[in-house]
CSV table of C-alpha atoms in Angstrom, one decimal:
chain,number,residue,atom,x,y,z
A,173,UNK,CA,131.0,-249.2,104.2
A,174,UNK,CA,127.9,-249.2,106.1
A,175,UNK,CA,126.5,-246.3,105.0
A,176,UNK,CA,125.9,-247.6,101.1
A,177,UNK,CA,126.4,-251.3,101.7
A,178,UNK,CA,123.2,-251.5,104.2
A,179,UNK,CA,119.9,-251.1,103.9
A,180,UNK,CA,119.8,-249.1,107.0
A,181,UNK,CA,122.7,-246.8,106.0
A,182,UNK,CA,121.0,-246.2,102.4
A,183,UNK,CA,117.9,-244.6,104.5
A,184,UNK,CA,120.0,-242.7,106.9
A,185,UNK,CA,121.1,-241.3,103.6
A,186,UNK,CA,118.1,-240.8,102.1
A,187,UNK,CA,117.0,-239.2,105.7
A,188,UNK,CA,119.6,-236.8,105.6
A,189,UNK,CA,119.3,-235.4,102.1
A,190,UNK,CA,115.6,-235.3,102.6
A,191,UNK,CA,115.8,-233.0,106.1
A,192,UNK,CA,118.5,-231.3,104.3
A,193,UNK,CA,116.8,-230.1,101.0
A,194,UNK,CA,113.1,-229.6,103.6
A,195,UNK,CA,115.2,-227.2,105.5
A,196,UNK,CA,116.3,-225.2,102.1
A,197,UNK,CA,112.3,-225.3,100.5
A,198,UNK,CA,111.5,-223.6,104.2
A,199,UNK,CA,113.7,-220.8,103.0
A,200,UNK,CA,113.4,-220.8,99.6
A,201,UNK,CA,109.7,-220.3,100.8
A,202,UNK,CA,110.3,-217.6,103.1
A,203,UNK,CA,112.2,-215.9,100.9
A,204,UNK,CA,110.0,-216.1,97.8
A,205,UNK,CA,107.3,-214.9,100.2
A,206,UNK,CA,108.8,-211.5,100.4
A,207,UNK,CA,107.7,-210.7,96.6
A,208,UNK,CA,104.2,-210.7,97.9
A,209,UNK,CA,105.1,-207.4,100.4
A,210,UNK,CA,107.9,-205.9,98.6
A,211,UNK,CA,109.3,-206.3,95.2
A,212,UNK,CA,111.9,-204.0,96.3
A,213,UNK,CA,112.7,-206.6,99.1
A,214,UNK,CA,112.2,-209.4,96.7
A,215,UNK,CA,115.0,-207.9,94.2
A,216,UNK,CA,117.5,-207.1,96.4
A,217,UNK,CA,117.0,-211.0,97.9
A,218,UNK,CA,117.7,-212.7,94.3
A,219,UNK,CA,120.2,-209.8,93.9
A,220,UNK,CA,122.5,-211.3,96.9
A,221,UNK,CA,121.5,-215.3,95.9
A,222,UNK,CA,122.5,-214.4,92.1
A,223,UNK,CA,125.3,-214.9,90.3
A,224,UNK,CA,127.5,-214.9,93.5
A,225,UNK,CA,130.5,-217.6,94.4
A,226,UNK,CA,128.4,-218.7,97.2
A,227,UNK,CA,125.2,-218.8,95.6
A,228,UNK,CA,126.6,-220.9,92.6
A,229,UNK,CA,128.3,-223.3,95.1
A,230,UNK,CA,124.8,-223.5,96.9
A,231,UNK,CA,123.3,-224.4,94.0
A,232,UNK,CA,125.7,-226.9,93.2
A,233,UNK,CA,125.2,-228.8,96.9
A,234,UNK,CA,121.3,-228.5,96.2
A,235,UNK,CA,121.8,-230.3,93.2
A,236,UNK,CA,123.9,-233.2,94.6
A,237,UNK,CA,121.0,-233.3,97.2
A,238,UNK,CA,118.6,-233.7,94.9
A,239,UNK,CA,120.6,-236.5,92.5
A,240,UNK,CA,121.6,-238.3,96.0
A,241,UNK,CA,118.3,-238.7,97.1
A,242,UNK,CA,116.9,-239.1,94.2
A,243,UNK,CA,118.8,-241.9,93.0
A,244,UNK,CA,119.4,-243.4,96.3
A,245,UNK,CA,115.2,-243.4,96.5
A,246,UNK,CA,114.9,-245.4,92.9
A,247,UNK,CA,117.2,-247.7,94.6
A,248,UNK,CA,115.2,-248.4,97.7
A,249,UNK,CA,112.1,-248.7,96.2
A,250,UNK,CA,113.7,-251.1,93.7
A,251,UNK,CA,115.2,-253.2,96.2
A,252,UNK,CA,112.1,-253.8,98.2
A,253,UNK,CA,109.8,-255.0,95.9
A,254,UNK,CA,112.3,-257.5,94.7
A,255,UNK,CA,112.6,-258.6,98.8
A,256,UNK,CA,108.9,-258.4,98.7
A,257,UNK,CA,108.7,-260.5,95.6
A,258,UNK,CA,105.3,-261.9,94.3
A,259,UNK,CA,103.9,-260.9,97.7
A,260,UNK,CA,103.4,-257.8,97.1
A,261,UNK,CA,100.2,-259.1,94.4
A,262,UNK,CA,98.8,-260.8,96.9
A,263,UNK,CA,96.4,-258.3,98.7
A,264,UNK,CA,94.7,-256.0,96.1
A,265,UNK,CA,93.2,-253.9,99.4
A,266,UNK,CA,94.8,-250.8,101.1
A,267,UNK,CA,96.9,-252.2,103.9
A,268,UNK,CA,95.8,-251.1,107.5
A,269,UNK,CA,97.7,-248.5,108.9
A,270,UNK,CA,99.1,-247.6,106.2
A,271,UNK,CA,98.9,-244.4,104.4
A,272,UNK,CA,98.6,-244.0,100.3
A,273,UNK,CA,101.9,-241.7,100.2
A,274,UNK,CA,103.8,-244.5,102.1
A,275,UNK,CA,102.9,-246.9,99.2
A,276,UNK,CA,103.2,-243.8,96.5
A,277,UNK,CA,106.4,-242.0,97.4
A,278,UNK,CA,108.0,-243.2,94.4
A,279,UNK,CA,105.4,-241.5,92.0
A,280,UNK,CA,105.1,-238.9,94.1
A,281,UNK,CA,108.7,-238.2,93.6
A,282,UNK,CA,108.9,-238.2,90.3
A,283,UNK,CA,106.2,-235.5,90.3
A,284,UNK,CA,108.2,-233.8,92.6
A,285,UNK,CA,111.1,-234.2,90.0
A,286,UNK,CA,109.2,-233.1,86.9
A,287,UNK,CA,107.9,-229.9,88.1
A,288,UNK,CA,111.5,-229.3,89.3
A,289,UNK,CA,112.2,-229.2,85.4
A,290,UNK,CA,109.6,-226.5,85.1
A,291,UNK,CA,110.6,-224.9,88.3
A,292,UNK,CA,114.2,-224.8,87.7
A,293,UNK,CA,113.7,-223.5,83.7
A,294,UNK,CA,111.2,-220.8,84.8
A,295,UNK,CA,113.3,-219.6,88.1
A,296,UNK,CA,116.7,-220.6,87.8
A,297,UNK,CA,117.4,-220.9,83.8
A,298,UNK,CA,116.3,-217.4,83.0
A,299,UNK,CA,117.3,-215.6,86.6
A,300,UNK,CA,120.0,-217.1,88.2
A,301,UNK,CA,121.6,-218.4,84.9
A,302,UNK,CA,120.7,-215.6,82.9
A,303,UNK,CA,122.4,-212.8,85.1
A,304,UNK,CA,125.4,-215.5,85.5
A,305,UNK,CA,125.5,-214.9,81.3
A,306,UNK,CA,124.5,-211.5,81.2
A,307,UNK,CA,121.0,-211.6,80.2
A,308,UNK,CA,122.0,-213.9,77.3
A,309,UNK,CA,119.2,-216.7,78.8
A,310,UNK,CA,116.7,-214.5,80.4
A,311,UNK,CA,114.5,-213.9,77.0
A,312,UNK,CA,112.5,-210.2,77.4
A,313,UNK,CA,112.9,-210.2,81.3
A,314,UNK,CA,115.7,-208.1,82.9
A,315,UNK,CA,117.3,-210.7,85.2
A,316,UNK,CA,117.4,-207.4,87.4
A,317,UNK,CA,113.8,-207.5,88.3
A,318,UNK,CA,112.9,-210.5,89.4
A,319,UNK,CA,109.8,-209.2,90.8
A,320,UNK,CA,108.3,-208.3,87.6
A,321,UNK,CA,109.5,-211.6,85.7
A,322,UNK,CA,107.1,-213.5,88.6
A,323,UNK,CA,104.3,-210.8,88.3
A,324,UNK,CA,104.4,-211.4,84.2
A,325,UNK,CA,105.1,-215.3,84.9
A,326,UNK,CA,102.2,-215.9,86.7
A,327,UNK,CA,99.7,-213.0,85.6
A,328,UNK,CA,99.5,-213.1,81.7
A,329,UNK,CA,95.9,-214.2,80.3
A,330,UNK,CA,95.7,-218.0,80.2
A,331,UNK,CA,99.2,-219.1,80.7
A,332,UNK,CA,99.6,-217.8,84.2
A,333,UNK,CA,96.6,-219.8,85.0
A,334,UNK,CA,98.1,-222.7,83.9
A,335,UNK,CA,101.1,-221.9,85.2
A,336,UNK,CA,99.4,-221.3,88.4
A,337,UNK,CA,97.4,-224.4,88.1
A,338,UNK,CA,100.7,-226.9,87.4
A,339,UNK,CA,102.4,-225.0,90.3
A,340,UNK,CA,99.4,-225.7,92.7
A,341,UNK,CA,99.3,-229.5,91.3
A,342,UNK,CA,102.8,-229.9,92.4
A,343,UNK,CA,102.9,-228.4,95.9
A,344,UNK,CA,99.9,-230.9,96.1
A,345,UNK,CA,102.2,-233.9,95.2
A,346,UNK,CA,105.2,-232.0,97.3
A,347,UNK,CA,103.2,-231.6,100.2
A,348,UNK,CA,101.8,-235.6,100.7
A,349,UNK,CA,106.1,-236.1,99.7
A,350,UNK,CA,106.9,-234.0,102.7
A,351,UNK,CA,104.3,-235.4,105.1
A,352,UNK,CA,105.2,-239.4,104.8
A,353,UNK,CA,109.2,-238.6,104.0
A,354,UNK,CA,109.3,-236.5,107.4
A,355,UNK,CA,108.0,-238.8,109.4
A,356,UNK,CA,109.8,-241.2,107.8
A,357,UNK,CA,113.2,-239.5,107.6
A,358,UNK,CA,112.9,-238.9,112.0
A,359,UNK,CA,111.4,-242.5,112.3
A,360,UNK,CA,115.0,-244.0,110.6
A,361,UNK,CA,117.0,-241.5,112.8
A,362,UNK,CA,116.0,-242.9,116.1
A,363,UNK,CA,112.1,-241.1,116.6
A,364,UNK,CA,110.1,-244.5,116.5
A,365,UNK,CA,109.6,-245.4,120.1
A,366,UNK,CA,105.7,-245.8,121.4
A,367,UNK,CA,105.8,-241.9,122.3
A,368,UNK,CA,107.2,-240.7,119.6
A,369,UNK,CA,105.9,-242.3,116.7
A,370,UNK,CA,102.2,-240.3,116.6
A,371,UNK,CA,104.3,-237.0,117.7
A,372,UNK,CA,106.9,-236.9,114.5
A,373,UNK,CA,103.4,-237.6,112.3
A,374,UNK,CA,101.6,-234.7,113.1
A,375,UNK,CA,105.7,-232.8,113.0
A,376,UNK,CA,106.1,-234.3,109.6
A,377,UNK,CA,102.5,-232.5,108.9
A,378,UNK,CA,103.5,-229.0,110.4
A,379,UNK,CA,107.2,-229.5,108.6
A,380,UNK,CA,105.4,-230.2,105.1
A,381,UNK,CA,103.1,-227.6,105.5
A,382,UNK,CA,105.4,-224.7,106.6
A,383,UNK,CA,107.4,-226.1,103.2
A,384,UNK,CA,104.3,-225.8,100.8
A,385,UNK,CA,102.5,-222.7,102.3
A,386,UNK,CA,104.8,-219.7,101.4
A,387,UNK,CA,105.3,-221.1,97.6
A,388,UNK,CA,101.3,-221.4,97.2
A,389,UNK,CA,100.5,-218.0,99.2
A,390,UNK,CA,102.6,-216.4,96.2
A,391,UNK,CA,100.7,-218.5,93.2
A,392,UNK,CA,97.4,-218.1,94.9
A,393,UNK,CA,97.5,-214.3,95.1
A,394,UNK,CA,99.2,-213.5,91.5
A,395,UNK,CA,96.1,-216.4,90.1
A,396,UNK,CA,94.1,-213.5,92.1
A,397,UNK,CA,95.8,-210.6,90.7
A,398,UNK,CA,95.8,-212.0,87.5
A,399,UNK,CA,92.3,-213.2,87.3
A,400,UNK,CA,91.7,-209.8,89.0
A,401,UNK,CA,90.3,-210.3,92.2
A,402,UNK,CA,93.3,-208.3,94.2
């Protein structure tokens, strides 16, 4: 089968799963956003993504996603440099044209992938997972007020700076991720005439961006509020 046999099918995969899991950070964004201007808003949110049939199965596609693309990018990455053989020692130099994520996306995944640890133990583990068991996970937060867990996470004295501080280091990563794999995701699915290659650049800029933005408008103003500047 084409589709995991070829190299072209393998990045029409990759593509896919990539647009796929962009599209849910743009609403995972949006809607982490709303504890900024509501808590209320906030809680009810997690309340109707909780421990629901259709949240669960959600969060079982994300994580095949996630694995797919994951694994399927280890395997790309692996099979070029053996194509590209001793070649790829040759020129020490930054190749023209040729931007450092393109050369980086591989570490710049498993960045992505790490702070997904952190990310999935601090926001899924003890909310999603603890109201799925009750509370048995969640520690001393009520998995009912989601709001306040965030406030606490990201507010206490010198944790929830460097909380804030690893989360801002990762939309960093996250954000150069987004930018190259955009553009490289619409470039494998057809977008790579003349026209449209410098067009689905600055897209794959806006795209990454509009990921990245609401998730660091959230750390940024609890760092303010808990360094207290708001």
């Amino acid at each position: 089968m084409w589709l995991k046999d070829s190299s072209i099918g393998r990045k029409f995969i990759m593509s896919l799963t990539g647009l796929a899991l962009v599209l849910f950070l743009i609403f995972h964004g949006c809607m982490n956003l709303a504890v900024v201007f509501s808590e209320e808003v906030y809680n009810t949110i997690c309340h109707l993504l909780g421990a629901n049939w259709y949240a669960l199965i959600g969060t079982l596609g994300l994580a095949f996603l996630v694995v797919l693309h994951f694994c399927y990018g280890i395997y790309l990455t692996i099979q070029n440099r053996a194509a590209r053989g001793n070649d790829r020692y040759a020129v020490t130099g930054k190749k023209e044209g040729v931007e450092w994520e393109s050369e980086n996306m591989l570490v710049l995944g498993f960045c992505v992938l790490g702070f997904l640890v952190l990310h999935l133990y601090n926001f899924w583990f003890r909310m999603q997972l603890a109201e799925i068991t009750n509370g048995a996970t969640a520690g001393a937060f009520d998995p009912q007020n989601g709001a306040a867990y965030v406030k606490a996470l990201f507010t206490t004295p010198v944790c929830g700076q460097i909380y804030c501080a690893l989360y801002l280091i990762w939309l960093c990563a996250l954000w150069f991720h987004l930018r190259h794999g955009v553009w490289s995701a619409l470039h494998t699915l057809g977008w790579n005439n003349l026209v449209w290659m410098k067009r689905i650049k600055v897209i794959g800029v806006i795209v990454a961006t509009l990921a990245v933005l609401p998730f660091a408008i959230v750390v940024l103003y609890y760092l303010g509020v808990g360094i207290g500047m708001l």
